[in-house]
Amino acid sequence: PPRSTLFPYTTLFRSVLVKQCKVKLDMAFIVESSSRMSSDNWEKMLKFILQLSSEFEVSSNATRIAIVSYSSEAKVYLKFNDIQKYKNPIEEMAEVINAIPQMPGYFYIDKGLRLTQEEVFVERNGMRIDTQKVTILTYQTLPLLMHS
């Protein structure tokens, strides 16, 4: 299969996720946004998130997307239940994703992981008990896949 021009991992993620998890997922991106990442790589990372997200049927009943950005601090930009307010989920998510700023500071992955656990993978913010969970963690420009 052809490799992605953005990331060589896109084809791998697509084959693993689509074949194993079908369409109903709670998928969280935990994205490093520290100042040690070049602005060029930051833009590539945002494009990667958009490209991978668009491979799924994003809706309340199918795949839900959440995004946490981390540096010296961490912030949630999308929660799983945010999808309910979108009429065109991919287009409206793209606006949110493209507006995520690169944050000054250092690499504190623990803050991103903790915030994801406390504010993303919780029922009150749209996590579904009966749905496969996928987390894609980025470290500079290397996405890592975690699947439950």
PDB file of C-alpha atoms in Angstrom:
ATOM      1  CA  PRO A   1       0.000   0.000   0.000  1.00  0.00           C
ATOM      2  CA  PRO A   2       1.158   3.580  -0.613  1.00  0.00           C
ATOM      3  CA  ARG A   3       2.805   5.358   2.292  1.00  0.00           C
ATOM      4  CA  SER A   4       1.595   8.669   3.597  1.00  0.00           C
ATOM      5  CA  THR A   5       3.492  11.783   2.599  1.00  0.00           C
ATOM      6  CA  LEU A   6       2.817  13.219   6.051  1.00  0.00           C
ATOM      7  CA  PHE A   7       3.865  10.309   8.229  1.00  0.00           C
ATOM      8  CA  PRO A   8       4.961   6.804   7.342  1.00  0.00           C
ATOM      9  CA  TYR A   9       2.816   5.613  10.255  1.00  0.00           C
ATOM     10  CA  THR A  10      -0.528   6.652   8.738  1.00  0.00           C
ATOM     11  CA  THR A  11      -0.852   3.523   6.611  1.00  0.00           C
ATOM     12  CA  LEU A  12       0.062   1.362   9.590  1.00  0.00           C
ATOM     13  CA  PHE A  13      -2.516   3.072  11.836  1.00  0.00           C
ATOM     14  CA  ARG A  14      -5.176   2.844   9.169  1.00  0.00           C
ATOM     15  CA  SER A  15      -4.667  -0.892   8.667  1.00  0.00           C
ATOM     16  CA  VAL A  16      -4.438  -1.696  12.385  1.00  0.00           C
ATOM     17  CA  LEU A  17      -7.349   0.453  13.522  1.00  0.00           C
ATOM     18  CA  VAL A  18      -9.791  -0.182  10.716  1.00  0.00           C
ATOM     19  CA  LYS A  19      -9.207  -3.935  10.576  1.00  0.00           C
ATOM     20  CA  GLN A  20      -9.216  -4.531  14.315  1.00  0.00           C
ATOM     21  CA  CYS A  21     -11.627  -1.902  15.656  1.00  0.00           C
ATOM     22  CA  LYS A  22     -14.046  -1.393  12.781  1.00  0.00           C
ATOM     23  CA  VAL A  23     -15.793   1.962  13.174  1.00  0.00           C
ATOM     24  CA  LYS A  24     -16.981   2.427  16.751  1.00  0.00           C
ATOM     25  CA  LEU A  25     -14.072   3.874  18.744  1.00  0.00           C
ATOM     26  CA  ASP A  26     -13.282   6.389  21.438  1.00  0.00           C
ATOM     27  CA  MET A  27     -10.000   7.696  20.012  1.00  0.00           C
ATOM     28  CA  ALA A  28      -7.839  10.138  21.945  1.00  0.00           C
ATOM     29  CA  PHE A  29      -4.823  11.992  20.634  1.00  0.00           C
ATOM     30  CA  ILE A  30      -2.310  13.126  23.261  1.00  0.00           C
ATOM     31  CA  VAL A  31      -0.138  15.579  21.362  1.00  0.00           C
ATOM     32  CA  GLU A  32       3.185  17.046  22.411  1.00  0.00           C
ATOM     33  CA  SER A  33       3.182  20.771  21.705  1.00  0.00           C
ATOM     34  CA  SER A  34       6.355  21.841  23.514  1.00  0.00           C
ATOM     35  CA  SER A  35       8.725  24.419  22.109  1.00  0.00           C
ATOM     36  CA  ARG A  36      11.308  21.721  21.373  1.00  0.00           C
ATOM     37  CA  MET A  37       9.175  20.691  18.364  1.00  0.00           C
ATOM     38  CA  SER A  38       9.824  22.683  15.199  1.00  0.00           C
ATOM     39  CA  SER A  39       6.906  24.661  13.789  1.00  0.00           C
ATOM     40  CA  ASP A  40       7.138  22.573  10.613  1.00  0.00           C
ATOM     41  CA  ASN A  41       6.757  19.340  12.591  1.00  0.00           C
ATOM     42  CA  TRP A  42       3.907  20.896  14.597  1.00  0.00           C
ATOM     43  CA  GLU A  43       2.003  21.609  11.376  1.00  0.00           C
ATOM     44  CA  LYS A  44       2.678  18.052  10.173  1.00  0.00           C
ATOM     45  CA  MET A  45       1.342  16.676  13.445  1.00  0.00           C
ATOM     46  CA  LEU A  46      -1.907  18.631  13.129  1.00  0.00           C
ATOM     47  CA  LYS A  47      -2.283  17.406   9.538  1.00  0.00           C
ATOM     48  CA  PHE A  48      -1.667  13.841  10.716  1.00  0.00           C
ATOM     49  CA  ILE A  49      -4.478  14.125  13.279  1.00  0.00           C
ATOM     50  CA  LEU A  50      -6.846  15.482  10.636  1.00  0.00           C
ATOM     51  CA  GLN A  51      -5.850  12.886   8.075  1.00  0.00           C
ATOM     52  CA  LEU A  52      -6.232   9.948  10.430  1.00  0.00           C
ATOM     53  CA  SER A  53      -9.508  11.256  11.901  1.00  0.00           C
ATOM     54  CA  SER A  54     -10.996  11.628   8.440  1.00  0.00           C
ATOM     55  CA  GLU A  55     -10.479   7.904   7.810  1.00  0.00           C
ATOM     56  CA  PHE A  56     -13.251   7.143  10.299  1.00  0.00           C
ATOM     57  CA  GLU A  57     -16.939   7.843  10.467  1.00  0.00           C
ATOM     58  CA  VAL A  58     -16.860  10.521  13.167  1.00  0.00           C
ATOM     59  CA  SER A  59     -20.240  10.859  14.878  1.00  0.00           C
ATOM     60  CA  SER A  60     -21.974  10.317  18.213  1.00  0.00           C
ATOM     61  CA  ASN A  61     -22.745   6.694  17.280  1.00  0.00           C
ATOM     62  CA  ALA A  62     -19.461   5.796  15.578  1.00  0.00           C
ATOM     63  CA  THR A  63     -15.953   7.112  16.267  1.00  0.00           C
ATOM     64  CA  ARG A  64     -15.549   9.910  18.773  1.00  0.00           C
ATOM     65  CA  ILE A  65     -12.366  11.973  18.919  1.00  0.00           C
ATOM     66  CA  ALA A  66     -10.670  13.698  21.859  1.00  0.00           C
ATOM     67  CA  ILE A  67      -7.489  15.768  21.822  1.00  0.00           C
ATOM     68  CA  VAL A  68      -5.140  16.749  24.635  1.00  0.00           C
ATOM     69  CA  SER A  69      -2.101  18.934  24.020  1.00  0.00           C
ATOM     70  CA  TYR A  70       0.804  18.929  26.465  1.00  0.00           C
ATOM     71  CA  SER A  71       3.971  20.876  27.136  1.00  0.00           C
ATOM     72  CA  SER A  72       4.806  22.370  30.546  1.00  0.00           C
ATOM     73  CA  GLU A  73       1.027  22.296  31.024  1.00  0.00           C
ATOM     74  CA  ALA A  74      -1.712  20.219  29.418  1.00  0.00           C
ATOM     75  CA  LYS A  75      -5.055  21.259  27.961  1.00  0.00           C
ATOM     76  CA  VAL A  76      -8.075  19.399  26.567  1.00  0.00           C
ATOM     77  CA  TYR A  77      -9.134  20.765  23.173  1.00  0.00           C
ATOM     78  CA  LEU A  78     -11.781  18.167  22.303  1.00  0.00           C
ATOM     79  CA  LYS A  79     -13.743  15.828  24.563  1.00  0.00           C
ATOM     80  CA  PHE A  80     -15.626  12.806  23.259  1.00  0.00           C
ATOM     81  CA  ASN A  81     -19.014  14.425  23.879  1.00  0.00           C
ATOM     82  CA  ASP A  82     -18.079  17.562  21.898  1.00  0.00           C
ATOM     83  CA  ILE A  83     -19.083  15.622  18.779  1.00  0.00           C
ATOM     84  CA  GLN A  84     -22.742  16.060  19.720  1.00  0.00           C
ATOM     85  CA  LYS A  85     -22.654  19.780  18.962  1.00  0.00           C
ATOM     86  CA  TYR A  86     -21.219  19.370  15.434  1.00  0.00           C
ATOM     87  CA  LYS A  87     -23.353  19.127  12.295  1.00  0.00           C
ATOM     88  CA  ASN A  88     -20.291  18.438  10.095  1.00  0.00           C
ATOM     89  CA  PRO A  89     -17.922  16.743  12.553  1.00  0.00           C
ATOM     90  CA  ILE A  90     -14.765  16.486  10.433  1.00  0.00           C
ATOM     91  CA  GLU A  91     -15.021  20.060   9.133  1.00  0.00           C
ATOM     92  CA  GLU A  92     -15.786  21.543  12.538  1.00  0.00           C
ATOM     93  CA  MET A  93     -13.137  19.416  14.244  1.00  0.00           C
ATOM     94  CA  ALA A  94     -10.634  20.623  11.642  1.00  0.00           C
ATOM     95  CA  GLU A  95     -11.275  24.207  12.744  1.00  0.00           C
ATOM     96  CA  VAL A  96     -10.609  23.264  16.378  1.00  0.00           C
ATOM     97  CA  ILE A  97      -7.527  21.202  15.521  1.00  0.00           C
ATOM     98  CA  ASN A  98      -6.011  23.878  13.283  1.00  0.00           C
ATOM     99  CA  ALA A  99      -6.465  26.430  16.075  1.00  0.00           C
ATOM    100  CA  ILE A 100      -4.518  24.391  18.663  1.00  0.00           C
ATOM    101  CA  PRO A 101      -1.450  26.478  19.463  1.00  0.00           C
ATOM    102  CA  GLN A 102       2.027  25.193  19.971  1.00  0.00           C
ATOM    103  CA  MET A 103       2.718  25.900  23.655  1.00  0.00           C
ATOM    104  CA  PRO A 104       5.898  27.330  25.082  1.00  0.00           C
ATOM    105  CA  GLY A 105       7.596  25.172  27.636  1.00  0.00           C
ATOM    106  CA  TYR A 106       9.081  21.780  28.113  1.00  0.00           C
ATOM    107  CA  PHE A 107       8.144  18.150  27.608  1.00  0.00           C
ATOM    108  CA  TYR A 108       5.922  16.963  30.478  1.00  0.00           C
ATOM    109  CA  ILE A 109       4.236  13.866  29.122  1.00  0.00           C
ATOM    110  CA  ASP A 110       2.961  13.006  32.613  1.00  0.00           C
ATOM    111  CA  LYS A 111       0.713  16.072  32.554  1.00  0.00           C
ATOM    112  CA  GLY A 112      -0.811  15.038  29.224  1.00  0.00           C
ATOM    113  CA  LEU A 113      -1.396  11.478  30.395  1.00  0.00           C
ATOM    114  CA  ARG A 114      -2.869  12.555  33.733  1.00  0.00           C
ATOM    115  CA  LEU A 115      -5.243  15.063  32.145  1.00  0.00           C
ATOM    116  CA  THR A 116      -6.360  12.468  29.597  1.00  0.00           C
ATOM    117  CA  GLN A 117      -7.117  10.000  32.376  1.00  0.00           C
ATOM    118  CA  GLU A 118      -8.944  12.569  34.528  1.00  0.00           C
ATOM    119  CA  GLU A 119     -10.835  14.558  31.868  1.00  0.00           C
ATOM    120  CA  VAL A 120     -11.068  12.519  28.653  1.00  0.00           C
ATOM    121  CA  PHE A 121     -11.519   8.835  29.480  1.00  0.00           C
ATOM    122  CA  VAL A 122     -14.451   9.497  31.800  1.00  0.00           C
ATOM    123  CA  GLU A 123     -18.162   8.940  31.178  1.00  0.00           C
ATOM    124  CA  ARG A 124     -19.127  12.527  32.081  1.00  0.00           C
ATOM    125  CA  ASN A 125     -17.152  13.738  29.045  1.00  0.00           C
ATOM    126  CA  GLY A 126     -18.546  11.229  26.563  1.00  0.00           C
ATOM    127  CA  MET A 127     -16.446   8.091  27.000  1.00  0.00           C
ATOM    128  CA  ARG A 128     -18.540   5.019  26.270  1.00  0.00           C
ATOM    129  CA  ILE A 129     -18.179   1.916  28.434  1.00  0.00           C
ATOM    130  CA  ASP A 130     -19.041  -0.498  25.605  1.00  0.00           C
ATOM    131  CA  THR A 131     -16.597   0.929  23.044  1.00  0.00           C
ATOM    132  CA  GLN A 132     -13.005   0.170  22.091  1.00  0.00           C
ATOM    133  CA  LYS A 133     -10.527   2.797  23.308  1.00  0.00           C
ATOM    134  CA  VAL A 134      -7.557   3.933  21.239  1.00  0.00           C
ATOM    135  CA  THR A 135      -4.932   6.433  22.345  1.00  0.00           C
ATOM    136  CA  ILE A 136      -2.383   7.923  19.995  1.00  0.00           C
ATOM    137  CA  LEU A 137       0.436   9.547  21.914  1.00  0.00           C
ATOM    138  CA  THR A 138       2.897  11.806  20.159  1.00  0.00           C
ATOM    139  CA  TYR A 139       6.431  12.471  21.246  1.00  0.00           C
ATOM    140  CA  GLN A 140       7.938  15.151  19.018  1.00  0.00           C
ATOM    141  CA  THR A 141       6.809  13.661  15.695  1.00  0.00           C
ATOM    142  CA  LEU A 142       6.595   9.978  16.578  1.00  0.00           C
ATOM    143  CA  PRO A 143       3.006   8.784  17.054  1.00  0.00           C
ATOM    144  CA  LEU A 144       2.577   5.759  19.308  1.00  0.00           C
ATOM    145  CA  LEU A 145      -0.538   3.607  19.258  1.00  0.00           C
ATOM    146  CA  MET A 146      -2.174   2.232  22.396  1.00  0.00           C
ATOM    147  CA  HIS A 147      -5.252   0.086  21.970  1.00  0.00           C
ATOM    148  CA  SER A 148      -7.520  -1.477  24.586  1.00  0.00           C
TER     149      SER A 148
END
